[in-house]
Coordinates of C-alpha atoms in Angstrom, one line a residue:
M1 CA -55.1 -36.6 28.9
S2 CA -58.1 -34.9 27.3
M3 CA -57.5 -31.6 25.7
S4 CA -61.1 -30.4 26.4
V5 CA -61.7 -27.3 28.5
A6 CA -63.6 -29.2 31.0
Q7 CA -62.1 -28.4 34.5
D8 CA -62.3 -30.8 37.5
E9 CA -62.6 -29.7 41.1
A10 CA -58.8 -29.5 41.4
E11 CA -58.6 -26.6 38.6
V12 CA -59.2 -22.9 38.8
A13 CA -62.4 -21.9 37.4
L14 CA -62.5 -18.9 34.9
P15 CA -65.2 -16.6 34.2
S16 CA -68.0 -17.8 31.6
G17 CA -66.7 -18.2 28.2
S18 CA -63.0 -17.6 29.1
A19 CA -61.9 -21.1 29.0
E20 CA -63.1 -21.3 25.4
L21 CA -60.6 -18.6 24.4
M22 CA -57.6 -20.4 26.0
P23 CA -55.3 -22.9 23.9
A24 CA -56.6 -26.2 24.9
E25 CA -52.9 -27.4 25.6
A26 CA -52.7 -24.4 28.1
I27 CA -55.8 -25.7 29.6
A28 CA -54.3 -29.1 29.8
R29 CA -51.0 -27.9 31.3
H30 CA -53.0 -26.0 34.0
G31 CA -54.9 -29.2 34.9
A32 CA -51.9 -31.1 35.4
F33 CA -50.1 -28.2 37.5
M34 CA -53.1 -28.0 39.9
R35 CA -53.4 -31.4 40.4
R36 CA -49.8 -31.5 41.5
E37 CA -50.8 -30.1 44.9
A38 CA -49.2 -31.6 48.0
P39 CA -51.6 -33.7 50.1
K40 CA -53.5 -31.4 52.3
V41 CA -52.6 -31.4 55.9
D42 CA -53.9 -29.4 58.7
S43 CA -50.4 -27.8 59.7
D44 CA -49.7 -26.8 56.0
W45 CA -46.0 -27.9 56.2
M46 CA -44.0 -28.8 53.2
Q47 CA -40.6 -30.4 52.9
V48 CA -38.0 -28.1 51.3
D49 CA -34.4 -29.0 50.6
T50 CA -33.3 -30.6 54.0
F51 CA -35.9 -28.7 56.3
K52 CA -39.6 -28.0 56.4
A53 CA -41.3 -24.8 55.5
R54 CA -44.9 -23.7 56.2
I55 CA -47.4 -21.3 54.6
E56 CA -49.0 -18.4 56.1
P57 CA -51.0 -15.4 55.0
I58 CA -48.7 -12.4 53.9
D59 CA -49.2 -9.3 56.1
T60 CA -47.3 -5.9 56.8
S61 CA -45.3 -7.3 59.9
M62 CA -43.4 -9.2 57.1
I63 CA -42.1 -6.2 55.1
R64 CA -38.7 -6.2 56.4
Q65 CA -38.3 -9.7 55.5
M66 CA -39.8 -9.3 51.9
H67 CA -37.3 -6.4 51.5
A68 CA -34.4 -8.6 52.3
L69 CA -35.8 -11.2 49.9
T70 CA -36.4 -8.8 47.0
V71 CA -32.8 -7.5 47.5
S72 CA -31.6 -11.0 47.2
V73 CA -33.1 -11.3 43.7
F74 CA -31.9 -7.7 42.5
W75 CA -35.6 -6.4 42.8
P76 CA -35.3 -2.5 43.4
H77 CA -38.5 -2.2 45.7
R78 CA -38.3 -0.2 49.0
A79 CA -40.2 -0.9 52.0
P80 CA -42.7 1.6 50.9
D81 CA -43.1 -0.1 47.4
L82 CA -43.7 -3.3 49.3
A83 CA -46.1 -1.6 51.7
L84 CA -48.2 -0.1 48.6
A85 CA -48.4 -3.8 47.2
L86 CA -49.5 -5.3 50.4
G87 CA -52.3 -2.7 50.9
L88 CA -53.6 -3.3 47.4
G89 CA -53.6 -7.4 47.4
S90 CA -53.3 -10.5 49.5
G91 CA -51.3 -13.6 49.4
Y92 CA -49.0 -16.0 51.1
V93 CA -45.4 -16.6 52.1
A94 CA -43.3 -19.6 52.8
L95 CA -41.3 -19.6 56.0
D96 CA -38.8 -22.0 57.3
Q97 CA -38.5 -23.6 60.9
I98 CA -36.7 -20.4 62.2
D99 CA -39.2 -17.9 60.5
R100 CA -36.8 -17.1 57.4
L101 CA -38.8 -16.0 54.6
L102 CA -38.2 -18.2 51.6
S103 CA -40.9 -17.3 49.2
T104 CA -43.8 -15.0 48.4
A105 CA -47.0 -14.8 46.0
M106 CA -49.8 -12.3 45.9
G107 CA -53.0 -11.6 43.9
F108 CA -54.5 -8.1 43.2
P109 CA -58.2 -8.6 42.1
S110 CA -59.9 -6.0 40.2
G111 CA -63.6 -6.7 40.3
E112 CA -65.3 -10.0 40.5
D113 CA -63.8 -11.6 37.2
F114 CA -60.3 -10.4 36.9
A115 CA -57.0 -10.4 38.9
T116 CA -53.1 -9.8 38.5
L117 CA -50.7 -12.1 40.2
G118 CA -47.3 -10.5 41.4
M119 CA -44.8 -10.2 44.2
M120 CA -43.8 -14.0 43.2
V121 CA -40.2 -14.2 44.9
T122 CA -38.3 -17.2 45.8
T123 CA -34.8 -17.1 47.5
P124 CA -32.3 -18.1 44.7
R125 CA -31.1 -21.2 46.3
L126 CA -34.5 -22.7 46.6
Q127 CA -35.8 -21.7 43.2
S128 CA -36.1 -25.2 42.0
H129 CA -37.6 -26.8 45.2
G130 CA -41.2 -26.2 44.6
T131 CA -42.3 -23.4 47.1
G132 CA -43.0 -21.0 44.3
G133 CA -45.3 -23.4 42.5
R134 CA -47.1 -24.3 45.8
L135 CA -47.7 -20.7 46.6
L136 CA -48.8 -19.9 43.0
R137 CA -51.4 -22.8 43.3
R138 CA -52.6 -21.1 46.7
V139 CA -53.0 -17.7 44.9
M140 CA -54.7 -19.1 41.7
R141 CA -57.2 -21.0 44.0
D142 CA -57.9 -17.7 45.8
Q143 CA -58.5 -15.8 42.5
A144 CA -60.9 -18.6 41.2
G145 CA -63.7 -17.2 38.7
R146 CA -61.3 -14.6 37.6
D147 CA -59.3 -14.1 34.3
L148 CA -55.6 -13.9 35.6
R149 CA -52.6 -11.7 34.1
L150 CA -49.0 -11.7 35.4
T151 CA -45.6 -10.4 34.4
A152 CA -43.1 -13.2 34.0
T153 CA -39.2 -12.8 34.4
R154 CA -37.0 -15.2 32.8
E155 CA -36.8 -17.3 35.8
G156 CA -40.3 -17.6 36.5
Y157 CA -41.5 -18.1 32.7
R158 CA -41.3 -21.8 32.7
L159 CA -43.3 -22.3 35.9
Y160 CA -46.2 -19.9 34.7
E161 CA -46.3 -21.7 31.3
V162 CA -46.7 -25.2 33.1
A163 CA -49.4 -23.4 35.2
G164 CA -51.4 -22.7 32.0
F165 CA -50.5 -19.0 31.2
T166 CA -49.9 -18.0 27.7
P167 CA -47.7 -15.3 26.4
V168 CA -49.1 -12.0 25.4
A169 CA -46.5 -9.5 24.8
P170 CA -43.0 -8.4 25.9
V171 CA -42.6 -5.9 28.6
H172 CA -39.6 -3.5 28.3
Q173 CA -38.2 -2.1 31.6
H174 CA -36.6 1.3 30.6
Q175 CA -34.5 3.1 33.1
G176 CA -31.8 5.7 33.6
V177 CA -31.0 9.1 34.4
A178 CA -33.2 11.5 32.8
R179 CA -31.5 13.9 30.3
A180 CA -32.6 16.9 28.4
I181 CA -34.9 16.2 25.6
R182 CA -36.9 18.2 23.1
P183 CA -40.5 17.8 23.7
P184 CA -42.6 16.2 21.2
E185 CA -44.6 18.4 18.7
P186 CA -48.1 18.4 20.5
A187 CA -50.9 16.7 19.0
R188 CA -53.3 19.1 17.5
G189 CA -55.7 20.6 20.1
V190 CA -54.1 18.5 23.0
S191 CA -52.6 20.0 26.0
V192 CA -51.0 18.5 29.2
R193 CA -52.0 19.6 32.7
P194 CA -52.1 18.4 36.3
M195 CA -55.1 16.3 37.0
I196 CA -57.9 17.7 39.1
E197 CA -60.7 16.2 41.1
A198 CA -63.1 16.6 38.2
D199 CA -61.0 14.5 36.0
L200 CA -61.3 11.4 38.1
A201 CA -64.3 9.9 36.3
A202 CA -62.9 10.1 32.9
L203 CA -59.5 8.8 34.1
R204 CA -61.3 5.8 35.5
A205 CA -63.1 5.2 32.3
L206 CA -60.0 5.6 30.1
D207 CA -58.2 3.0 32.4
L208 CA -61.3 0.6 32.3
H209 CA -60.9 0.5 28.6
A210 CA -57.1 0.2 28.5
Y211 CA -56.6 -2.2 31.5
G212 CA -59.6 -4.4 30.6
A213 CA -61.1 -4.4 34.2
A214 CA -62.2 -1.7 36.7
R215 CA -59.3 -1.5 39.0
D216 CA -60.7 1.3 41.1
R217 CA -59.1 0.4 44.4
I218 CA -55.8 0.1 42.9
L219 CA -56.2 3.3 41.2
D220 CA -57.2 4.9 44.5
G221 CA -54.0 3.7 46.1
L222 CA -51.8 4.9 43.4
L223 CA -53.3 8.3 43.3
K224 CA -52.5 8.8 46.9
V225 CA -48.6 8.5 46.3
S226 CA -48.3 9.7 42.6
D227 CA -48.2 13.1 40.7
V228 CA -50.9 12.7 37.8
V229 CA -51.2 14.6 34.6
V230 CA -54.0 14.4 32.0
A231 CA -54.2 15.0 28.3
E232 CA -57.1 17.3 27.4
R233 CA -58.5 18.0 23.9
G234 CA -61.6 20.4 23.6
G235 CA -62.7 19.8 27.3
E236 CA -62.3 16.1 27.1
I237 CA -59.8 14.0 28.8
E238 CA -58.3 11.5 26.4
G239 CA -55.1 10.3 28.4
Y240 CA -53.3 10.3 31.6
A241 CA -50.0 9.3 33.4
M242 CA -48.9 9.1 36.9
M243 CA -45.5 9.3 38.6
R244 CA -44.4 8.1 42.1
K245 CA -41.2 7.4 44.2
F246 CA -40.3 3.8 43.4
G247 CA -37.0 1.8 43.8
K248 CA -34.0 3.9 42.9
G249 CA -35.8 7.0 41.9
R250 CA -39.3 7.5 40.3
L251 CA -41.5 5.4 38.1
I252 CA -43.7 6.6 35.2
G253 CA -46.7 4.7 35.1
P254 CA -49.6 3.9 34.5
L255 CA -49.8 5.9 31.4
V256 CA -52.9 5.4 29.0
A257 CA -53.2 7.1 25.8
E258 CA -54.7 6.7 22.4
Q259 CA -51.7 7.7 20.2
D260 CA -48.0 8.0 20.2
T261 CA -48.1 11.6 20.2
V262 CA -50.1 12.1 23.2
A263 CA -48.2 9.2 25.2
M264 CA -45.1 11.1 24.4
Q265 CA -46.7 14.5 25.6
L266 CA -47.5 13.0 29.0
A267 CA -44.2 11.3 29.6
A268 CA -42.4 14.3 28.7
A269 CA -44.3 16.3 31.1
F270 CA -42.5 14.2 33.8
I271 CA -39.4 13.6 32.0
T272 CA -38.3 17.2 31.4
A273 CA -39.3 18.2 35.1
R274 CA -36.9 15.5 36.4
E275 CA -33.8 16.0 34.4
G276 CA -31.0 14.6 36.1
D277 CA -33.1 12.1 38.3
F278 CA -33.2 8.3 37.9
L279 CA -36.5 7.3 36.2
R280 CA -38.2 4.0 35.1
I281 CA -41.0 3.2 32.7
D282 CA -42.2 -0.2 32.0
T283 CA -43.5 -0.2 28.6
I284 CA -46.3 -2.7 27.2
I285 CA -47.2 -1.4 24.1
A286 CA -45.7 -2.5 20.5
S287 CA -44.7 1.2 19.4
E288 CA -41.2 1.7 18.3
R289 CA -41.7 5.6 18.2
F290 CA -42.6 5.9 21.9
E291 CA -39.9 3.6 23.1
A292 CA -37.4 5.5 20.8
F293 CA -38.6 8.6 22.6
V294 CA -38.1 7.5 26.2
A295 CA -34.7 6.0 25.2
A296 CA -33.5 9.1 23.8
A297 CA -34.3 10.9 27.0
G298 CA -31.8 8.4 28.9
L299 CA -34.3 5.6 29.7
G300 CA -32.7 2.6 27.9
V301 CA -33.9 -1.0 28.1
F302 CA -32.6 -2.4 31.1
D303 CA -34.7 -5.7 31.1
T304 CA -37.4 -7.5 29.3
V305 CA -40.1 -9.7 30.9
T306 CA -43.2 -11.2 29.6
D307 CA -46.9 -10.2 29.9
M308 CA -48.9 -13.8 30.2
R309 CA -52.6 -14.6 30.8
Y310 CA -54.8 -17.4 32.0
G311 CA -58.3 -16.4 30.6
R312 CA -59.4 -13.9 28.1
L313 CA -57.1 -11.1 26.6
R314 CA -58.4 -8.3 28.5
R315 CA -56.0 -5.4 27.6
A316 CA -57.2 -3.2 24.7
T317 CA -55.6 -3.2 21.4
S318 CA -57.3 -0.2 20.0
G319 CA -58.5 3.2 21.3
P320 CA -57.0 4.2 24.6
M321 CA -54.2 1.6 25.4
T322 CA -51.6 1.1 28.2
Y323 CA -48.3 2.5 27.3
A324 CA -46.6 2.1 30.6
M325 CA -47.6 -0.2 33.6
A326 CA -48.2 0.9 37.1
M327 CA -45.8 -1.8 38.3
Q328 CA -45.2 -5.4 37.0
S329 CA -47.1 -6.8 39.7
L330 CA -50.2 -4.5 39.1
G331 CA -50.2 -4.5 35.4

């Protein structure tokens, strides 16, 4: 197989210039993966194990079934967490002949040239039968022309690698019961306070730089259900953090800052206010100092997954950066 970046009609197009920044072998793996699509049929049925399954668009009527599916793979999502995801993206489900939900996959676009993929779940007994791959191809085609990012669990890593994704960085899932911790010494001139409406433009600008795409719709959805604090220095906003109800308790994220001290100040505002509560924070930055701080607050590392990309590396590596993710499916 040619290792060039040329893509035939079966492959998913990337924004101009992105393919050249991907390893040639990843582009080749992706092409092979996409051409493995089952023959097109009007009914959109596929054979799974000893029965047939069909693909349908995902919608809010399926939240109860989705919750049962996520519980089966030990994800902590509550029904409201799933409803938030469904309100911010689109995707597909695989259903068997008696309407049992077997698998899900979603895409969350941000602008015309970027999207994250997530909520990719398959019932454990069918994880090697191809439903996840079939839905992944469908979602990737829907997001054609965009750089893509996802967070891979250990179970899903091989599938995403075969589909052309390459690893970027580990994501550490910290969680536990928050305990009393001495707040960090504030960065010179920086104070942390609740966000006001006048801060919104600065918050969006910080997030655009750190995240690598304008995810205004996602931010608007998160703002509706989150408490938000900002870090201010000399009248300028240089960091922000959100916290909302999620899973077993509350999740801190996204969190964007330019330096460890400010990130710790932002996290501390929520941790100290929620002493004794179950908190979670998914860190994406390689900062031993920041991770040691949240671990000392009772939020030890529970799991590690992998940030992966297909297309350009969009996440900032200098200036304001993402310290904590909004949700593994949203980045």
